[in-house]
Amino acid sequence: MTGAESPFFDGLQELFPCEVCRRSFAADVLVRHGPICRKVFNKKRIPFNSLKQRLQGTDIPTVKKAPQSKPPPVKKSNWRQQHEDFINAIQAAKQCALAIKQGRPLPPPPAPTINPDYIQCPYCMRRFNETAATRHINFCKDQSSRRVFDPTQTAARLAARAQDKTQANPKKEPTVTSAVGALLQSRTMGNRKEGSTRPK
């Protein structure tokens, strides 16, 4: 015990604070407590692993945590380009509204801007974000290997199909089903009977 310790009186005996944990003990107990307290507080405590204990004695191997991979690099934001596109779209809409109000022909729409984050498909020339592009390019590659893709031939095929559909399916007059026809007949017969019994 040092002279810095101030004793406390607990009714019957004098209590002295521990230098390490600051709890109060009787003089004879403090002599035994001091070395144990220093030993406990100086030792770094290992955290208890409940998973290891649960798996002990089972056939399940212990699972090691996978090393954390580095986060993907953050893409540079193209907010300035998006802002300019937005401003241009608003101005074009105002010009269209003004032309409609004044009765003038509509101005041509603004040219579409190409998003630099999108990846262009080498087969169909469409653009996709990264995840969609990886799926689409594989699909488009398979499709292009099965058939030759020519935009002019495709447009001609679509036009021919549309003509065939219009020639094969001329518009038919609406037909009355038997149930609807019977219902209409019964109503007209009922109206005739009421008309003949009505006094004039």
PDB file of C-alpha atoms in Angstrom:
ATOM      1  CA  MET A   1       0.000   0.000   0.000  1.00  0.00           C
ATOM      2  CA  THR A   2       1.215   3.467  -0.828  1.00  0.00           C
ATOM      3  CA  GLY A   3       0.602   6.674   1.012  1.00  0.00           C
ATOM      4  CA  ALA A   4      -1.593   7.969  -1.862  1.00  0.00           C
ATOM      5  CA  GLU A   5      -4.352   5.527  -1.009  1.00  0.00           C
ATOM      6  CA  SER A   6      -7.067   7.010   1.118  1.00  0.00           C
ATOM      7  CA  PRO A   7      -8.727   4.517   3.467  1.00  0.00           C
ATOM      8  CA  PHE A   8     -12.495   4.121   3.674  1.00  0.00           C
ATOM      9  CA  PHE A   9     -14.303   3.022   6.786  1.00  0.00           C
ATOM     10  CA  ASP A  10     -16.892   0.317   6.314  1.00  0.00           C
ATOM     11  CA  GLY A  11     -18.320   0.376   9.783  1.00  0.00           C
ATOM     12  CA  LEU A  12     -16.097  -2.389  11.128  1.00  0.00           C
ATOM     13  CA  GLN A  13     -12.860  -2.270   9.124  1.00  0.00           C
ATOM     14  CA  GLU A  14     -10.803   0.050   7.024  1.00  0.00           C
ATOM     15  CA  LEU A  15     -10.994  -0.367   3.164  1.00  0.00           C
ATOM     16  CA  PHE A  16      -8.242   0.591   0.722  1.00  0.00           C
ATOM     17  CA  PRO A  17      -8.693   1.128  -3.096  1.00  0.00           C
ATOM     18  CA  CYS A  18      -6.817  -1.088  -5.568  1.00  0.00           C
ATOM     19  CA  GLU A  19      -4.339   0.857  -7.742  1.00  0.00           C
ATOM     20  CA  VAL A  20      -5.396  -1.003 -10.890  1.00  0.00           C
ATOM     21  CA  CYS A  21      -9.188  -1.469 -10.735  1.00  0.00           C
ATOM     22  CA  ARG A  22     -10.029   1.182  -8.104  1.00  0.00           C
ATOM     23  CA  ARG A  23     -12.215  -1.192  -6.069  1.00  0.00           C
ATOM     24  CA  SER A  24     -11.930  -1.089  -2.293  1.00  0.00           C
ATOM     25  CA  PHE A  25     -10.701  -3.990  -0.178  1.00  0.00           C
ATOM     26  CA  ALA A  26      -9.605  -4.680   3.366  1.00  0.00           C
ATOM     27  CA  ALA A  27      -5.836  -4.460   3.922  1.00  0.00           C
ATOM     28  CA  ASP A  28      -5.245  -8.213   4.160  1.00  0.00           C
ATOM     29  CA  VAL A  29      -7.425  -8.933   1.077  1.00  0.00           C
ATOM     30  CA  LEU A  30      -5.795  -6.136  -0.921  1.00  0.00           C
ATOM     31  CA  VAL A  31      -2.399  -7.823  -0.462  1.00  0.00           C
ATOM     32  CA  ARG A  32      -3.727 -10.950  -2.221  1.00  0.00           C
ATOM     33  CA  HIS A  33      -5.855  -9.038  -4.761  1.00  0.00           C
ATOM     34  CA  GLY A  34      -3.134  -6.661  -6.041  1.00  0.00           C
ATOM     35  CA  PRO A  35      -0.888  -9.130  -7.938  1.00  0.00           C
ATOM     36  CA  ILE A  36      -3.889 -10.998  -9.400  1.00  0.00           C
ATOM     37  CA  CYS A  37      -5.502  -7.760 -10.594  1.00  0.00           C
ATOM     38  CA  ARG A  38      -2.283  -6.570 -12.269  1.00  0.00           C
ATOM     39  CA  LYS A  39      -1.875  -9.941 -13.982  1.00  0.00           C
ATOM     40  CA  VAL A  40      -5.474  -9.885 -15.321  1.00  0.00           C
ATOM     41  CA  PHE A  41      -5.365  -6.282 -16.538  1.00  0.00           C
ATOM     42  CA  ASN A  42      -1.959  -6.623 -18.216  1.00  0.00           C
ATOM     43  CA  LYS A  43      -2.976  -9.719 -20.184  1.00  0.00           C
ATOM     44  CA  LYS A  44      -4.889  -9.104 -23.435  1.00  0.00           C
ATOM     45  CA  ARG A  45      -8.117 -11.060 -23.344  1.00  0.00           C
ATOM     46  CA  ILE A  46      -8.859 -13.360 -26.293  1.00  0.00           C
ATOM     47  CA  PRO A  47     -12.467 -12.963 -27.478  1.00  0.00           C
ATOM     48  CA  PHE A  48     -14.589 -16.060 -27.076  1.00  0.00           C
ATOM     49  CA  ASN A  49     -15.440 -17.797 -30.355  1.00  0.00           C
ATOM     50  CA  SER A  50     -18.839 -19.446 -29.985  1.00  0.00           C
ATOM     51  CA  LEU A  51     -18.766 -20.784 -33.565  1.00  0.00           C
ATOM     52  CA  LYS A  52     -15.609 -22.741 -32.864  1.00  0.00           C
ATOM     53  CA  GLN A  53     -17.129 -24.213 -29.728  1.00  0.00           C
ATOM     54  CA  ARG A  54     -20.379 -25.161 -31.496  1.00  0.00           C
ATOM     55  CA  LEU A  55     -18.527 -26.879 -34.334  1.00  0.00           C
ATOM     56  CA  GLN A  56     -16.242 -28.770 -31.971  1.00  0.00           C
ATOM     57  CA  GLY A  57     -16.982 -32.496 -32.200  1.00  0.00           C
ATOM     58  CA  THR A  58     -18.979 -32.237 -35.464  1.00  0.00           C
ATOM     59  CA  ASP A  59     -18.030 -33.141 -39.018  1.00  0.00           C
ATOM     60  CA  ILE A  60     -18.446 -29.565 -40.219  1.00  0.00           C
ATOM     61  CA  PRO A  61     -15.067 -27.985 -40.970  1.00  0.00           C
ATOM     62  CA  THR A  62     -14.393 -24.549 -39.621  1.00  0.00           C
ATOM     63  CA  VAL A  63     -15.138 -21.846 -42.127  1.00  0.00           C
ATOM     64  CA  LYS A  64     -12.429 -19.343 -42.755  1.00  0.00           C
ATOM     65  CA  LYS A  65     -13.435 -15.874 -43.774  1.00  0.00           C
ATOM     66  CA  ALA A  66     -12.608 -15.071 -47.355  1.00  0.00           C
ATOM     67  CA  PRO A  67     -10.153 -12.223 -47.711  1.00  0.00           C
ATOM     68  CA  GLN A  68     -11.941  -9.013 -48.438  1.00  0.00           C
ATOM     69  CA  SER A  69     -11.513  -8.007 -52.021  1.00  0.00           C
ATOM     70  CA  LYS A  70     -10.751  -4.448 -52.898  1.00  0.00           C
ATOM     71  CA  PRO A  71     -13.847  -2.407 -53.687  1.00  0.00           C
ATOM     72  CA  PRO A  72     -14.295  -1.738 -57.402  1.00  0.00           C
ATOM     73  CA  PRO A  73     -12.952   1.616 -58.505  1.00  0.00           C
ATOM     74  CA  VAL A  74     -15.574   4.330 -58.380  1.00  0.00           C
ATOM     75  CA  LYS A  75     -16.386   5.649 -61.822  1.00  0.00           C
ATOM     76  CA  LYS A  76     -15.950   9.301 -62.480  1.00  0.00           C
ATOM     77  CA  SER A  77     -19.315  11.006 -62.480  1.00  0.00           C
ATOM     78  CA  ASN A  78     -20.473  12.629 -65.698  1.00  0.00           C
ATOM     79  CA  TRP A  79     -22.954  14.935 -64.002  1.00  0.00           C
ATOM     80  CA  ARG A  80     -21.920  17.921 -66.103  1.00  0.00           C
ATOM     81  CA  GLN A  81     -22.870  16.122 -69.339  1.00  0.00           C
ATOM     82  CA  GLN A  82     -26.173  14.989 -67.810  1.00  0.00           C
ATOM     83  CA  HIS A  83     -26.887  18.534 -66.646  1.00  0.00           C
ATOM     84  CA  GLU A  84     -26.258  19.963 -70.114  1.00  0.00           C
ATOM     85  CA  ASP A  85     -28.496  17.293 -71.686  1.00  0.00           C
ATOM     86  CA  PHE A  86     -31.239  18.152 -69.215  1.00  0.00           C
ATOM     87  CA  ILE A  87     -30.976  21.891 -69.951  1.00  0.00           C
ATOM     88  CA  ASN A  88     -31.071  21.209 -73.714  1.00  0.00           C
ATOM     89  CA  ALA A  89     -34.154  19.016 -73.312  1.00  0.00           C
ATOM     90  CA  ILE A  90     -35.944  21.753 -71.367  1.00  0.00           C
ATOM     91  CA  GLN A  91     -35.073  24.365 -73.997  1.00  0.00           C
ATOM     92  CA  ALA A  92     -36.304  22.072 -76.795  1.00  0.00           C
ATOM     93  CA  ALA A  93     -39.578  21.493 -74.929  1.00  0.00           C
ATOM     94  CA  LYS A  94     -40.055  25.249 -74.501  1.00  0.00           C
ATOM     95  CA  GLN A  95     -39.443  25.794 -78.228  1.00  0.00           C
ATOM     96  CA  CYS A  96     -42.007  23.087 -79.085  1.00  0.00           C
ATOM     97  CA  ALA A  97     -44.578  24.641 -76.765  1.00  0.00           C
ATOM     98  CA  LEU A  98     -43.961  28.086 -78.295  1.00  0.00           C
ATOM     99  CA  ALA A  99     -44.266  26.674 -81.840  1.00  0.00           C
ATOM    100  CA  ILE A 100     -47.559  24.966 -80.968  1.00  0.00           C
ATOM    101  CA  LYS A 101     -48.881  28.164 -79.399  1.00  0.00           C
ATOM    102  CA  GLN A 102     -47.950  30.283 -82.437  1.00  0.00           C
ATOM    103  CA  GLY A 103     -49.069  27.652 -84.961  1.00  0.00           C
ATOM    104  CA  ARG A 104     -45.630  27.192 -86.507  1.00  0.00           C
ATOM    105  CA  PRO A 105     -44.193  23.797 -87.511  1.00  0.00           C
ATOM    106  CA  LEU A 106     -42.400  21.954 -84.725  1.00  0.00           C
ATOM    107  CA  PRO A 107     -38.614  22.307 -84.564  1.00  0.00           C
ATOM    108  CA  PRO A 108     -36.530  19.146 -85.015  1.00  0.00           C
ATOM    109  CA  PRO A 109     -35.885  17.212 -81.794  1.00  0.00           C
ATOM    110  CA  PRO A 110     -32.465  17.589 -80.172  1.00  0.00           C
ATOM    111  CA  ALA A 111     -29.853  15.065 -81.215  1.00  0.00           C
ATOM    112  CA  PRO A 112     -29.585  12.151 -78.776  1.00  0.00           C
ATOM    113  CA  THR A 113     -26.460  12.144 -76.684  1.00  0.00           C
ATOM    114  CA  ILE A 114     -24.375   9.027 -76.218  1.00  0.00           C
ATOM    115  CA  ASN A 115     -23.836   7.961 -72.618  1.00  0.00           C
ATOM    116  CA  PRO A 116     -20.078   7.380 -72.220  1.00  0.00           C
ATOM    117  CA  ASP A 117     -20.694   4.746 -69.534  1.00  0.00           C
ATOM    118  CA  TYR A 118     -22.541   2.476 -71.970  1.00  0.00           C
ATOM    119  CA  ILE A 119     -20.814  -0.241 -73.986  1.00  0.00           C
ATOM    120  CA  GLN A 120     -21.701  -0.670 -77.652  1.00  0.00           C
ATOM    121  CA  CYS A 121     -22.537  -4.138 -78.961  1.00  0.00           C
ATOM    122  CA  PRO A 122     -20.303  -4.884 -81.976  1.00  0.00           C
ATOM    123  CA  TYR A 123     -23.039  -6.997 -83.612  1.00  0.00           C
ATOM    124  CA  CYS A 124     -26.170  -4.834 -83.429  1.00  0.00           C
ATOM    125  CA  MET A 125     -24.593  -1.464 -82.516  1.00  0.00           C
ATOM    126  CA  ARG A 126     -26.928  -0.930 -79.556  1.00  0.00           C
ATOM    127  CA  ARG A 127     -25.590   0.375 -76.245  1.00  0.00           C
ATOM    128  CA  PHE A 128     -25.937  -1.162 -72.758  1.00  0.00           C
ATOM    129  CA  ASN A 129     -24.623  -0.701 -69.250  1.00  0.00           C
ATOM    130  CA  GLU A 130     -21.823  -3.049 -68.160  1.00  0.00           C
ATOM    131  CA  THR A 131     -23.852  -5.895 -66.683  1.00  0.00           C
ATOM    132  CA  ALA A 132     -26.442  -5.885 -69.452  1.00  0.00           C
ATOM    133  CA  ALA A 133     -23.719  -5.581 -72.095  1.00  0.00           C
ATOM    134  CA  THR A 134     -21.917  -8.724 -70.936  1.00  0.00           C
ATOM    135  CA  ARG A 135     -25.156 -10.737 -71.155  1.00  0.00           C
ATOM    136  CA  HIS A 136     -26.342  -9.139 -74.395  1.00  0.00           C
ATOM    137  CA  ILE A 137     -23.075  -9.386 -76.336  1.00  0.00           C
ATOM    138  CA  ASN A 138     -22.889 -13.147 -75.696  1.00  0.00           C
ATOM    139  CA  PHE A 139     -26.528 -13.521 -76.795  1.00  0.00           C
ATOM    140  CA  CYS A 140     -26.068 -11.314 -79.854  1.00  0.00           C
ATOM    141  CA  LYS A 141     -22.907 -13.207 -80.814  1.00  0.00           C
ATOM    142  CA  ASP A 142     -24.841 -16.494 -80.814  1.00  0.00           C
ATOM    143  CA  GLN A 143     -27.670 -14.938 -82.826  1.00  0.00           C
ATOM    144  CA  SER A 144     -25.334 -13.439 -85.408  1.00  0.00           C
ATOM    145  CA  SER A 145     -23.530 -16.760 -85.861  1.00  0.00           C
ATOM    146  CA  ARG A 146     -26.883 -18.442 -86.630  1.00  0.00           C
ATOM    147  CA  ARG A 147     -27.986 -15.909 -89.223  1.00  0.00           C
ATOM    148  CA  VAL A 148     -26.456 -13.029 -91.112  1.00  0.00           C
ATOM    149  CA  PHE A 149     -27.742  -9.747 -89.753  1.00  0.00           C
ATOM    150  CA  ASP A 150     -28.345  -7.133 -92.420  1.00  0.00           C
ATOM    151  CA  PRO A 151     -30.516  -4.164 -91.406  1.00  0.00           C
ATOM    152  CA  THR A 152     -31.870  -3.625 -94.938  1.00  0.00           C
ATOM    153  CA  GLN A 153     -32.880  -7.281 -95.285  1.00  0.00           C
ATOM    154  CA  THR A 154     -34.500  -7.212 -91.851  1.00  0.00           C
ATOM    155  CA  ALA A 155     -36.502  -4.092 -92.699  1.00  0.00           C
ATOM    156  CA  ALA A 156     -37.629  -5.658 -95.989  1.00  0.00           C
ATOM    157  CA  ARG A 157     -38.689  -8.874 -94.183  1.00  0.00           C
ATOM    158  CA  LEU A 158     -40.698  -6.909 -91.619  1.00  0.00           C
ATOM    159  CA  ALA A 159     -42.463  -4.919 -94.351  1.00  0.00           C
ATOM    160  CA  ALA A 160     -43.295  -8.119 -96.266  1.00  0.00           C
ATOM    161  CA  ARG A 161     -44.709  -9.744 -93.136  1.00  0.00           C
ATOM    162  CA  ALA A 162     -46.880  -6.693 -92.430  1.00  0.00           C
ATOM    163  CA  GLN A 163     -48.295  -6.797 -95.998  1.00  0.00           C
ATOM    164  CA  ASP A 164     -48.984 -10.534 -95.737  1.00  0.00           C
ATOM    165  CA  LYS A 165     -50.894 -10.043 -92.489  1.00  0.00           C
ATOM    166  CA  THR A 166     -53.098  -7.290 -93.925  1.00  0.00           C
ATOM    167  CA  GLN A 167     -53.865  -9.353 -97.064  1.00  0.00           C
ATOM    168  CA  ALA A 168     -54.483 -12.606 -95.201  1.00  0.00           C
ATOM    169  CA  ASN A 169     -56.687 -11.077 -92.481  1.00  0.00           C
ATOM    170  CA  PRO A 170     -59.103  -8.543 -94.000  1.00  0.00           C
ATOM    171  CA  LYS A 171     -61.334  -6.888 -91.445  1.00  0.00           C
ATOM    172  CA  LYS A 172     -64.377  -8.981 -90.758  1.00  0.00           C
ATOM    173  CA  GLU A 173     -67.758  -7.652 -89.843  1.00  0.00           C
ATOM    174  CA  PRO A 174     -68.614  -8.297 -86.212  1.00  0.00           C
ATOM    175  CA  THR A 175     -70.771 -11.383 -85.787  1.00  0.00           C
ATOM    176  CA  VAL A 176     -73.494 -11.970 -83.261  1.00  0.00           C
ATOM    177  CA  THR A 177     -73.155 -15.131 -81.217  1.00  0.00           C
ATOM    178  CA  SER A 178     -76.149 -17.400 -80.800  1.00  0.00           C
ATOM    179  CA  ALA A 179     -76.637 -16.502 -77.135  1.00  0.00           C
ATOM    180  CA  VAL A 180     -76.602 -12.764 -77.833  1.00  0.00           C
ATOM    181  CA  GLY A 181     -78.894 -13.296 -80.849  1.00  0.00           C
ATOM    182  CA  ALA A 182     -81.428 -15.232 -78.752  1.00  0.00           C
ATOM    183  CA  LEU A 183     -81.379 -12.521 -76.093  1.00  0.00           C
ATOM    184  CA  LEU A 184     -81.996  -9.798 -78.686  1.00  0.00           C
ATOM    185  CA  GLN A 185     -84.862 -11.782 -80.249  1.00  0.00           C
ATOM    186  CA  SER A 186     -86.575 -12.293 -76.903  1.00  0.00           C
ATOM    187  CA  ARG A 187     -86.329  -8.562 -76.158  1.00  0.00           C
ATOM    188  CA  THR A 188     -87.800  -7.559 -79.511  1.00  0.00           C
ATOM    189  CA  MET A 189     -90.656 -10.055 -79.085  1.00  0.00           C
ATOM    190  CA  GLY A 190     -91.323  -8.693 -75.607  1.00  0.00           C
ATOM    191  CA  ASN A 191     -91.381  -5.112 -76.915  1.00  0.00           C
ATOM    192  CA  ARG A 192     -93.893  -6.094 -79.683  1.00  0.00           C
ATOM    193  CA  LYS A 193     -96.239  -7.739 -77.182  1.00  0.00           C
ATOM    194  CA  GLU A 194     -96.166  -4.696 -74.893  1.00  0.00           C
ATOM    195  CA  GLY A 195     -96.842  -2.405 -77.861  1.00  0.00           C
ATOM    196  CA  SER A 196     -99.915  -4.385 -78.986  1.00  0.00           C
ATOM    197  CA  THR A 197    -101.515  -4.565 -75.517  1.00  0.00           C
ATOM    198  CA  ARG A 198    -100.986  -0.918 -74.747  1.00  0.00           C
ATOM    199  CA  PRO A 199    -104.209   1.174 -75.121  1.00  0.00           C
ATOM    200  CA  LYS A 200    -104.074   4.137 -77.474  1.00  0.00           C
TER     201      LYS A 200
END
